[in-house]
PDB file of C-alpha atoms in Angstrom:
ATOM      1  CA  MET A 984     -71.853  42.813 -36.988  1.00 43.00           C
ATOM      2  CA  ARG A 985     -68.568  42.963 -38.847  1.00 46.00           C
ATOM      3  CA  ARG A 986     -68.613  41.059 -42.118  1.00 48.00           C
ATOM      4  CA  ASP A 987     -65.502  39.987 -44.005  1.00 63.00           C
ATOM      5  CA  THR A 988     -66.417  38.468 -47.372  1.00 70.00           C
ATOM      6  CA  GLY A 989     -63.064  36.731 -47.698  1.00 79.00           C
ATOM      7  CA  ALA A 990     -63.243  35.216 -44.237  1.00 83.00           C
ATOM      8  CA  ALA A 991     -66.836  34.114 -44.828  1.00 85.00           C
ATOM      9  CA  ALA A 992     -65.860  32.339 -48.061  1.00 89.00           C
ATOM     10  CA  LEU A 993     -63.146  30.420 -46.229  1.00 92.00           C
ATOM     11  CA  LEU A 994     -65.213  29.663 -43.140  1.00 93.00           C
ATOM     12  CA  GLY A 995     -68.457  28.743 -44.895  1.00 93.00           C
ATOM     13  CA  PRO A 996     -67.545  25.144 -45.827  1.00 94.00           C
ATOM     14  CA  LEU A 997     -65.993  24.564 -42.398  1.00 95.00           C
ATOM     15  CA  LEU A 998     -69.103  25.753 -40.546  1.00 96.00           C
ATOM     16  CA  ALA A 999     -71.327  23.729 -42.869  1.00 94.00           C
ATOM     17  CA  GLY A1000     -69.346  20.609 -42.005  1.00 93.00           C
ATOM     18  CA  SER A1001     -68.618  19.929 -45.664  1.00 90.00           C
ATOM     19  CA  ALA A1002     -64.977  21.058 -45.876  1.00 89.00           C
ATOM     20  CA  GLN A1003     -62.402  18.754 -47.439  1.00 93.00           C
ATOM     21  CA  PRO A1004     -58.860  18.563 -45.965  1.00 93.00           C
ATOM     22  CA  HIS A1005     -57.490  20.940 -48.597  1.00 94.00           C
ATOM     23  CA  GLN A1006     -60.196  23.491 -47.719  1.00 93.00           C
ATOM     24  CA  VAL A1007     -59.269  23.266 -44.041  1.00 95.00           C
ATOM     25  CA  ARG A1008     -55.625  23.929 -44.933  1.00 95.00           C
ATOM     26  CA  ARG A1009     -56.568  26.836 -47.213  1.00 94.00           C
ATOM     27  CA  ALA A1010     -58.758  28.387 -44.508  1.00 94.00           C
ATOM     28  CA  ALA A1011     -55.968  28.085 -41.964  1.00 95.00           C
ATOM     29  CA  GLN A1012     -53.500  29.764 -44.304  1.00 94.00           C
ATOM     30  CA  GLY A1013     -55.909  32.446 -45.503  1.00 93.00           C
ATOM     31  CA  LEU A1014     -57.057  33.406 -42.010  1.00 92.00           C
ATOM     32  CA  GLY A1015     -53.722  32.938 -40.288  1.00 92.00           C
ATOM     33  CA  LEU A1016     -55.189  30.377 -37.892  1.00 94.00           C
ATOM     34  CA  PRO A1017     -53.767  27.047 -36.702  1.00 95.00           C
ATOM     35  CA  GLU A1018     -55.473  23.919 -38.028  1.00 96.00           C
ATOM     36  CA  ARG A1019     -55.355  22.476 -34.526  1.00 96.00           C
ATOM     37  CA  GLY A1020     -56.281  24.634 -31.559  1.00 94.00           C
ATOM     38  CA  ARG A1021     -58.960  25.361 -28.999  1.00 95.00           C
ATOM     39  CA  TYR A1022     -61.925  26.710 -30.972  1.00 96.00           C
ATOM     40  CA  ALA A1023     -65.567  27.410 -30.237  1.00 96.00           C
ATOM     41  CA  VAL A1024     -68.450  28.709 -32.345  1.00 96.00           C
ATOM     42  CA  VAL A1025     -70.987  31.352 -31.347  1.00 94.00           C
ATOM     43  CA  VAL A1026     -74.291  31.690 -33.203  1.00 94.00           C
ATOM     44  CA  LEU A1027     -76.184  34.947 -32.667  1.00 92.00           C
ATOM     45  CA  GLY A1028     -79.909  35.336 -33.135  1.00 89.00           C
ATOM     46  CA  ALA A1029     -79.694  38.993 -34.183  1.00 82.00           C
ATOM     47  CA  PRO A1030     -77.101  41.315 -35.746  1.00 76.00           C
ATOM     48  CA  ALA A1031     -74.765  42.841 -33.180  1.00 73.00           C
ATOM     49  CA  VAL A1032     -71.545  44.766 -32.691  1.00 72.00           C
ATOM     50  CA  VAL A1033     -69.088  42.033 -31.814  1.00 73.00           C
ATOM     51  CA  PRO A1034     -65.882  42.317 -29.762  1.00 71.00           C
ATOM     52  CA  SER A1035     -62.442  42.788 -31.261  1.00 73.00           C
ATOM     53  CA  ASP A1036     -59.486  40.457 -30.858  1.00 74.00           C
ATOM     54  CA  ALA A1037     -57.918  40.832 -27.410  1.00 75.00           C
ATOM     55  CA  ASP A1038     -56.124  38.879 -24.676  1.00 73.00           C
ATOM     56  CA  GLY A1039     -54.996  36.158 -27.059  1.00 80.00           C
ATOM     57  CA  VAL A1040     -58.526  35.613 -28.381  1.00 87.00           C
ATOM     58  CA  ARG A1041     -59.211  35.842 -32.128  1.00 90.00           C
ATOM     59  CA  TRP A1042     -62.617  36.235 -33.774  1.00 89.00           C
ATOM     60  CA  CYS A1043     -63.677  35.457 -37.350  1.00 90.00           C
ATOM     61  CA  TRP A1044     -67.273  35.914 -38.515  1.00 89.00           C
ATOM     62  CA  CYS A1045     -69.387  34.328 -41.224  1.00 90.00           C
ATOM     63  CA  GLY A1046     -72.843  35.862 -41.083  1.00 87.00           C
ATOM     64  CA  GLU A1047     -74.391  35.189 -37.696  1.00 89.00           C
ATOM     65  CA  ALA A1048     -71.757  32.589 -36.776  1.00 93.00           C
ATOM     66  CA  GLY A1049     -68.518  33.575 -35.084  1.00 91.00           C
ATOM     67  CA  VAL A1050     -65.444  31.360 -34.764  1.00 94.00           C
ATOM     68  CA  VAL A1051     -63.305  32.103 -31.750  1.00 93.00           C
ATOM     69  CA  LEU A1052     -59.762  30.869 -31.239  1.00 94.00           C
ATOM     70  CA  LEU A1053     -59.512  30.780 -27.490  1.00 92.00           C
ATOM     71  CA  GLY A1054     -56.755  32.241 -25.405  1.00 81.00           C
ATOM     72  CA  PRO A1055     -55.542  30.805 -22.099  1.00 81.00           C
ATOM     73  CA  GLY A1056     -58.674  31.930 -20.241  1.00 78.00           C
ATOM     74  CA  GLY A1057     -61.118  29.605 -21.971  1.00 81.00           C
ATOM     75  CA  LEU A1058     -64.709  30.412 -22.950  1.00 85.00           C
ATOM     76  CA  ALA A1059     -65.738  32.555 -19.988  1.00 85.00           C
ATOM     77  CA  GLY A1060     -63.939  35.711 -21.151  1.00 84.00           C
ATOM     78  CA  PRO A1061     -65.221  35.750 -24.759  1.00 83.00           C
ATOM     79  CA  VAL A1062     -68.782  34.977 -23.632  1.00 82.00           C
ATOM     80  CA  ALA A1063     -68.654  37.798 -21.101  1.00 84.00           C
ATOM     81  CA  ARG A1064     -67.357  40.226 -23.708  1.00 83.00           C
ATOM     82  CA  LEU A1065     -70.191  39.329 -26.065  1.00 83.00           C
ATOM     83  CA  GLY A1066     -72.660  40.083 -23.299  1.00 81.00           C
ATOM     84  CA  GLU A1067     -70.944  43.388 -22.497  1.00 81.00           C
ATOM     85  CA  ALA A1068     -71.172  44.341 -26.169  1.00 78.00           C
ATOM     86  CA  GLY A1069     -74.945  43.815 -26.068  1.00 79.00           C
ATOM     87  CA  ALA A1070     -74.883  40.819 -28.398  1.00 81.00           C
ATOM     88  CA  GLY A1071     -77.606  38.252 -28.026  1.00 75.00           C
ATOM     89  CA  PRO A1072     -79.423  36.081 -27.956  1.00 91.00           C
ATOM     90  CA  GLY A1073     -76.635  33.676 -28.698  1.00 92.00           C
ATOM     91  CA  GLY A1074     -75.567  30.072 -28.308  1.00 94.00           C
ATOM     92  CA  VAL A1075     -72.017  28.900 -27.659  1.00 94.00           C
ATOM     93  CA  SER A1076     -70.620  25.496 -28.564  1.00 96.00           C
ATOM     94  CA  PRO A1077     -68.301  23.406 -26.418  1.00 95.00           C
ATOM     95  CA  VAL A1078     -64.605  23.716 -27.216  1.00 95.00           C
ATOM     96  CA  VAL A1079     -63.425  21.631 -30.180  1.00 96.00           C
ATOM     97  CA  GLY A1080     -59.905  20.697 -31.168  1.00 95.00           C
ATOM     98  CA  GLY A1081     -59.464  22.232 -34.609  1.00 96.00           C
ATOM     99  CA  LEU A1082     -60.863  23.886 -37.713  1.00 96.00           C
ATOM    100  CA  ALA A1083     -62.055  20.554 -39.130  1.00 96.00           C
ATOM    101  CA  GLU A1084     -64.513  20.265 -36.204  1.00 97.00           C
ATOM    102  CA  LEU A1085     -66.209  23.631 -36.730  1.00 97.00           C
ATOM    103  CA  GLY A1086     -69.206  22.037 -38.462  1.00 96.00           C
ATOM    104  CA  LEU A1087     -70.017  20.064 -35.317  1.00 97.00           C
ATOM    105  CA  ALA A1088     -69.415  23.146 -33.175  1.00 97.00           C
ATOM    106  CA  ARG A1089     -71.777  25.194 -35.384  1.00 97.00           C
ATOM    107  CA  ARG A1090     -74.568  22.649 -34.951  1.00 96.00           C
ATOM    108  CA  LEU A1091     -74.089  22.523 -31.180  1.00 96.00           C
ATOM    109  CA  ALA A1092     -74.041  26.319 -30.897  1.00 96.00           C
ATOM    110  CA  GLY A1093     -77.280  26.430 -32.884  1.00 95.00           C
ATOM    111  CA  ALA A1094     -78.811  23.943 -30.440  1.00 94.00           C
ATOM    112  CA  ALA A1095     -77.829  26.207 -27.546  1.00 94.00           C
ATOM    113  CA  LEU A1096     -79.441  29.198 -29.271  1.00 94.00           C
ATOM    114  CA  LEU A1097     -82.740  27.310 -29.483  1.00 92.00           C
ATOM    115  CA  THR A1098     -82.948  27.328 -25.683  1.00 90.00           C
ATOM    116  CA  CYS A1099     -83.078  31.137 -25.436  1.00 87.00           C
ATOM    117  CA  GLY A1100     -86.486  32.476 -24.483  1.00 77.00           C
ATOM    118  CA  PRO A1101     -88.486  35.009 -26.510  1.00 74.00           C
ATOM    119  CA  GLY A1102     -86.933  38.471 -26.358  1.00 78.00           C
ATOM    120  CA  ALA A1103     -83.911  37.202 -24.416  1.00 79.00           C
ATOM    121  CA  ARG A1104     -80.530  38.880 -24.825  1.00 84.00           C
ATOM    122  CA  GLU A1105     -78.569  36.152 -23.082  1.00 88.00           C
ATOM    123  CA  ILE A1106     -75.498  34.338 -24.350  1.00 90.00           C
ATOM    124  CA  VAL A1107     -75.757  30.693 -23.294  1.00 91.00           C
ATOM    125  CA  ALA A1108     -73.277  27.841 -23.433  1.00 92.00           C
ATOM    126  CA  LEU A1109     -74.612  24.500 -24.613  1.00 94.00           C
ATOM    127  CA  ASP A1110     -73.119  22.688 -21.629  1.00 93.00           C
ATOM    128  CA  GLU A1111     -75.315  24.802 -19.324  1.00 91.00           C
ATOM    129  CA  ARG A1112     -78.498  23.903 -21.229  1.00 91.00           C
ATOM    130  CA  LEU A1113     -78.047  20.307 -22.349  1.00 92.00           C
ATOM    131  CA  PRO A1114     -81.468  18.915 -21.299  1.00 91.00           C
ATOM    132  CA  THR A1115     -83.316  21.922 -22.744  1.00 90.00           C
ATOM    133  CA  ALA A1116     -81.261  21.784 -25.941  1.00 93.00           C
ATOM    134  CA  LEU A1117     -82.093  18.098 -26.291  1.00 90.00           C
ATOM    135  CA  VAL A1118     -85.807  18.913 -26.079  1.00 90.00           C
ATOM    136  CA  ALA A1119     -85.578  21.974 -28.335  1.00 89.00           C
ATOM    137  CA  SER A1120     -83.679  20.145 -31.067  1.00 90.00           C
ATOM    138  CA  VAL A1121     -86.658  17.912 -31.890  1.00 90.00           C
ATOM    139  CA  PRO A1122     -89.705  20.224 -32.050  1.00 90.00           C
ATOM    140  CA  GLU A1123     -92.151  17.437 -32.848  1.00 92.00           C
ATOM    141  CA  LEU A1124     -91.129  15.465 -29.773  1.00 91.00           C
ATOM    142  CA  SER A1125     -91.070  18.537 -27.535  1.00 92.00           C
ATOM    143  CA  ALA A1126     -94.609  19.435 -28.616  1.00 93.00           C
ATOM    144  CA  ARG A1127     -95.714  15.867 -27.951  1.00 94.00           C
ATOM    145  CA  LEU A1128     -94.052  15.926 -24.532  1.00 94.00           C
ATOM    146  CA  VAL A1129     -95.864  19.124 -23.554  1.00 95.00           C
ATOM    147  CA  ALA A1130     -99.195  17.729 -24.724  1.00 95.00           C
ATOM    148  CA  GLU A1131     -98.678  14.390 -22.972  1.00 96.00           C
ATOM    149  CA  VAL A1132     -97.503  15.778 -19.622  1.00 96.00           C
ATOM    150  CA  PHE A1133     -99.148  19.195 -19.378  1.00 96.00           C
ATOM    151  CA  GLY A1134    -102.207  18.671 -21.577  1.00 94.00           C
ATOM    152  CA  PRO A1135    -104.666  18.974 -18.654  1.00 94.00           C
ATOM    153  CA  LEU A1136    -102.955  22.205 -17.529  1.00 94.00           C
ATOM    154  CA  LEU A1137    -103.197  23.775 -20.963  1.00 92.00           C
ATOM    155  CA  VAL A1138    -107.006  23.860 -20.785  1.00 94.00           C
ATOM    156  CA  LEU A1139    -106.996  25.757 -17.482  1.00 95.00           C
ATOM    157  CA  ALA A1140    -107.461  29.509 -17.308  1.00 96.00           C
ATOM    158  CA  PRO A1141    -104.115  31.244 -18.035  1.00 94.00           C
ATOM    159  CA  ALA A1142    -103.812  32.688 -14.515  1.00 96.00           C
ATOM    160  CA  GLU A1143    -104.497  29.316 -12.903  1.00 96.00           C
ATOM    161  CA  ARG A1144    -102.049  27.556 -15.192  1.00 95.00           C
ATOM    162  CA  ALA A1145     -99.368  30.186 -14.519  1.00 95.00           C
ATOM    163  CA  LEU A1146     -99.852  29.734 -10.763  1.00 97.00           C
ATOM    164  CA  LEU A1147     -99.262  25.985 -10.898  1.00 97.00           C
ATOM    165  CA  VAL A1148     -96.348  26.209 -13.335  1.00 96.00           C
ATOM    166  CA  GLY A1149     -94.764  29.043 -11.331  1.00 97.00           C
ATOM    167  CA  THR A1150     -95.032  26.989  -8.151  1.00 97.00           C
ATOM    168  CA  LEU A1151     -93.370  24.034  -9.852  1.00 98.00           C
ATOM    169  CA  GLU A1152     -90.565  26.290 -11.122  1.00 96.00           C
ATOM    170  CA  ALA A1153     -90.001  27.767  -7.662  1.00 97.00           C
ATOM    171  CA  TRP A1154     -89.964  24.317  -6.056  1.00 98.00           C
ATOM    172  CA  LEU A1155     -87.383  23.070  -8.564  1.00 97.00           C
ATOM    173  CA  GLU A1156     -85.213  26.171  -8.189  1.00 96.00           C
ATOM    174  CA  CYS A1157     -85.301  25.668  -4.411  1.00 97.00           C
ATOM    175  CA  GLY A1158     -83.976  22.130  -4.720  1.00 96.00           C
ATOM    176  CA  GLY A1159     -87.311  20.470  -4.001  1.00 96.00           C
ATOM    177  CA  SER A1160     -87.788  22.297  -0.679  1.00 96.00           C
ATOM    178  CA  VAL A1161     -91.434  23.207  -0.038  1.00 97.00           C
ATOM    179  CA  GLY A1162     -90.432  25.543   2.773  1.00 96.00           C
ATOM    180  CA  ARG A1163     -87.925  27.522   0.696  1.00 97.00           C
ATOM    181  CA  ALA A1164     -90.357  27.661  -2.225  1.00 97.00           C
ATOM    182  CA  ALA A1165     -93.017  29.068   0.132  1.00 97.00           C
ATOM    183  CA  VAL A1166     -90.649  31.833   1.224  1.00 97.00           C
ATOM    184  CA  ARG A1167     -89.867  32.683  -2.397  1.00 96.00           C
ATOM    185  CA  LEU A1168     -93.554  32.682  -3.361  1.00 97.00           C
ATOM    186  CA  ARG A1169     -94.582  34.513  -0.163  1.00 96.00           C
ATOM    187  CA  CYS A1170     -97.219  31.987   0.797  1.00 96.00           C
ATOM    188  CA  HIS A1171     -97.708  29.257   3.384  1.00 96.00           C
ATOM    189  CA  ARG A1172     -95.841  25.995   2.835  1.00 96.00           C
ATOM    190  CA  ASN A1173     -99.156  24.125   2.839  1.00 97.00           C
ATOM    191  CA  THR A1174    -100.234  26.262  -0.107  1.00 97.00           C
ATOM    192  CA  VAL A1175     -97.148  25.152  -2.043  1.00 97.00           C
ATOM    193  CA  PHE A1176     -97.737  21.541  -1.040  1.00 97.00           C
ATOM    194  CA  ASN A1177    -101.387  21.668  -2.163  1.00 97.00           C
ATOM    195  CA  ARG A1178    -100.502  23.248  -5.527  1.00 97.00           C
ATOM    196  CA  LEU A1179     -97.877  20.581  -6.186  1.00 98.00           C
ATOM    197  CA  ARG A1180    -100.305  17.809  -5.282  1.00 97.00           C
ATOM    198  CA  ARG A1181    -102.856  19.300  -7.665  1.00 97.00           C
ATOM    199  CA  LEU A1182    -100.254  19.454 -10.413  1.00 97.00           C
ATOM    200  CA  GLU A1183     -99.437  15.783  -9.793  1.00 97.00           C
ATOM    201  CA  ARG A1184    -103.088  14.858 -10.144  1.00 97.00           C
ATOM    202  CA  LEU A1185    -103.471  16.830 -13.367  1.00 96.00           C
ATOM    203  CA  THR A1186    -100.323  15.423 -14.965  1.00 96.00           C
ATOM    204  CA  SER A1187    -100.742  11.913 -13.541  1.00 96.00           C
ATOM    205  CA  ARG A1188     -97.071  12.059 -12.566  1.00 96.00           C
ATOM    206  CA  SER A1189     -95.476  11.967  -9.139  1.00 97.00           C
ATOM    207  CA  LEU A1190     -92.754  14.468  -8.309  1.00 97.00           C
ATOM    208  CA  SER A1191     -91.258  11.915  -5.932  1.00 96.00           C
ATOM    209  CA  HIS A1192     -90.840   9.274  -8.657  1.00 97.00           C
ATOM    210  CA  PRO A1193     -87.461   9.843 -10.393  1.00 95.00           C
ATOM    211  CA  ARG A1194     -88.497   8.888 -13.929  1.00 95.00           C
ATOM    212  CA  GLU A1195     -91.782  10.803 -13.748  1.00 97.00           C
ATOM    213  CA  LEU A1196     -89.984  13.825 -12.291  1.00 97.00           C
ATOM    214  CA  VAL A1197     -87.558  13.754 -15.247  1.00 95.00           C
ATOM    215  CA  GLU A1198     -90.503  13.722 -17.668  1.00 95.00           C
ATOM    216  CA  THR A1199     -92.108  16.648 -15.848  1.00 97.00           C
ATOM    217  CA  VAL A1200     -88.910  18.708 -15.837  1.00 96.00           C
ATOM    218  CA  LEU A1201     -88.258  18.059 -19.534  1.00 95.00           C
ATOM    219  CA  ALA A1202     -91.864  18.972 -20.338  1.00 95.00           C
ATOM    220  CA  LEU A1203     -91.413  22.186 -18.354  1.00 95.00           C
ATOM    221  CA  ASP A1204     -88.308  22.991 -20.418  1.00 92.00           C
ATOM    222  CA  ALA A1205     -90.298  22.333 -23.594  1.00 92.00           C
ATOM    223  CA  LEU A1206     -93.153  24.520 -22.347  1.00 91.00           C
ATOM    224  CA  ARG A1207     -90.764  27.445 -21.922  1.00 85.00           C
ATOM    225  CA  LEU A1208     -89.569  27.274 -25.528  1.00 82.00           C
ATOM    226  CA  PRO A1209     -90.755  30.016 -27.924  1.00 67.00           C
ATOM    227  CA  ALA A1210     -92.531  27.493 -30.173  1.00 58.00           C
ATOM    228  CA  ALA A1211     -94.566  26.168 -27.252  1.00 53.00           C
ATOM    229  CA  ARG A1212     -95.536  29.655 -26.147  1.00 48.00           C
ATOM    230  CA  GLY A1213     -96.414  30.807 -29.644  1.00 44.00           C
TER     231      GLY A1213
END
């Protein structure tokens, strides 16, 4: 990862969310960046070789956090280039309107990073992971959610637990279709149906009840987090 001590000194207060107006102006002048513009922040979970400025996109780095001034193509291009460079895991903030908002963007990018699984090399945008980021941002509540919803599953044998959780994941990814989930899992649709009914009994939550389904899905997101697995 490229490190520019001067850039880091100017960006540090902005990314911390503690910059005063005069520090925003000084950073803009020192880095040659507009105070107002379309910016995003990327937070990487490991050192990496990061892309160079290109196609109207400018990068400035402060440790593991990168500030990107977006070109006309939006976030998709810079995120793709990070992935091509082998960077990751990483979280990407939504677009903000200026240097004074980089503190908020840094926090949101950090929340996106929390949703990356163990050993993942993915670069994820917060807007693609909002429910999971919400769960991951409050570890105490996510742990409580897992215990409350999936407590009875956690005492099962690992293979049995993985079978039920995997069936639930397949069913959700197939839009709630038992038939499509059966094709994906290479089993009979009645087998999928029976596993889901067993999961409902163990969790005391119905997959056909909207509020209880939301709780189950959020608990599944929490279960996938590194802290829950470790």
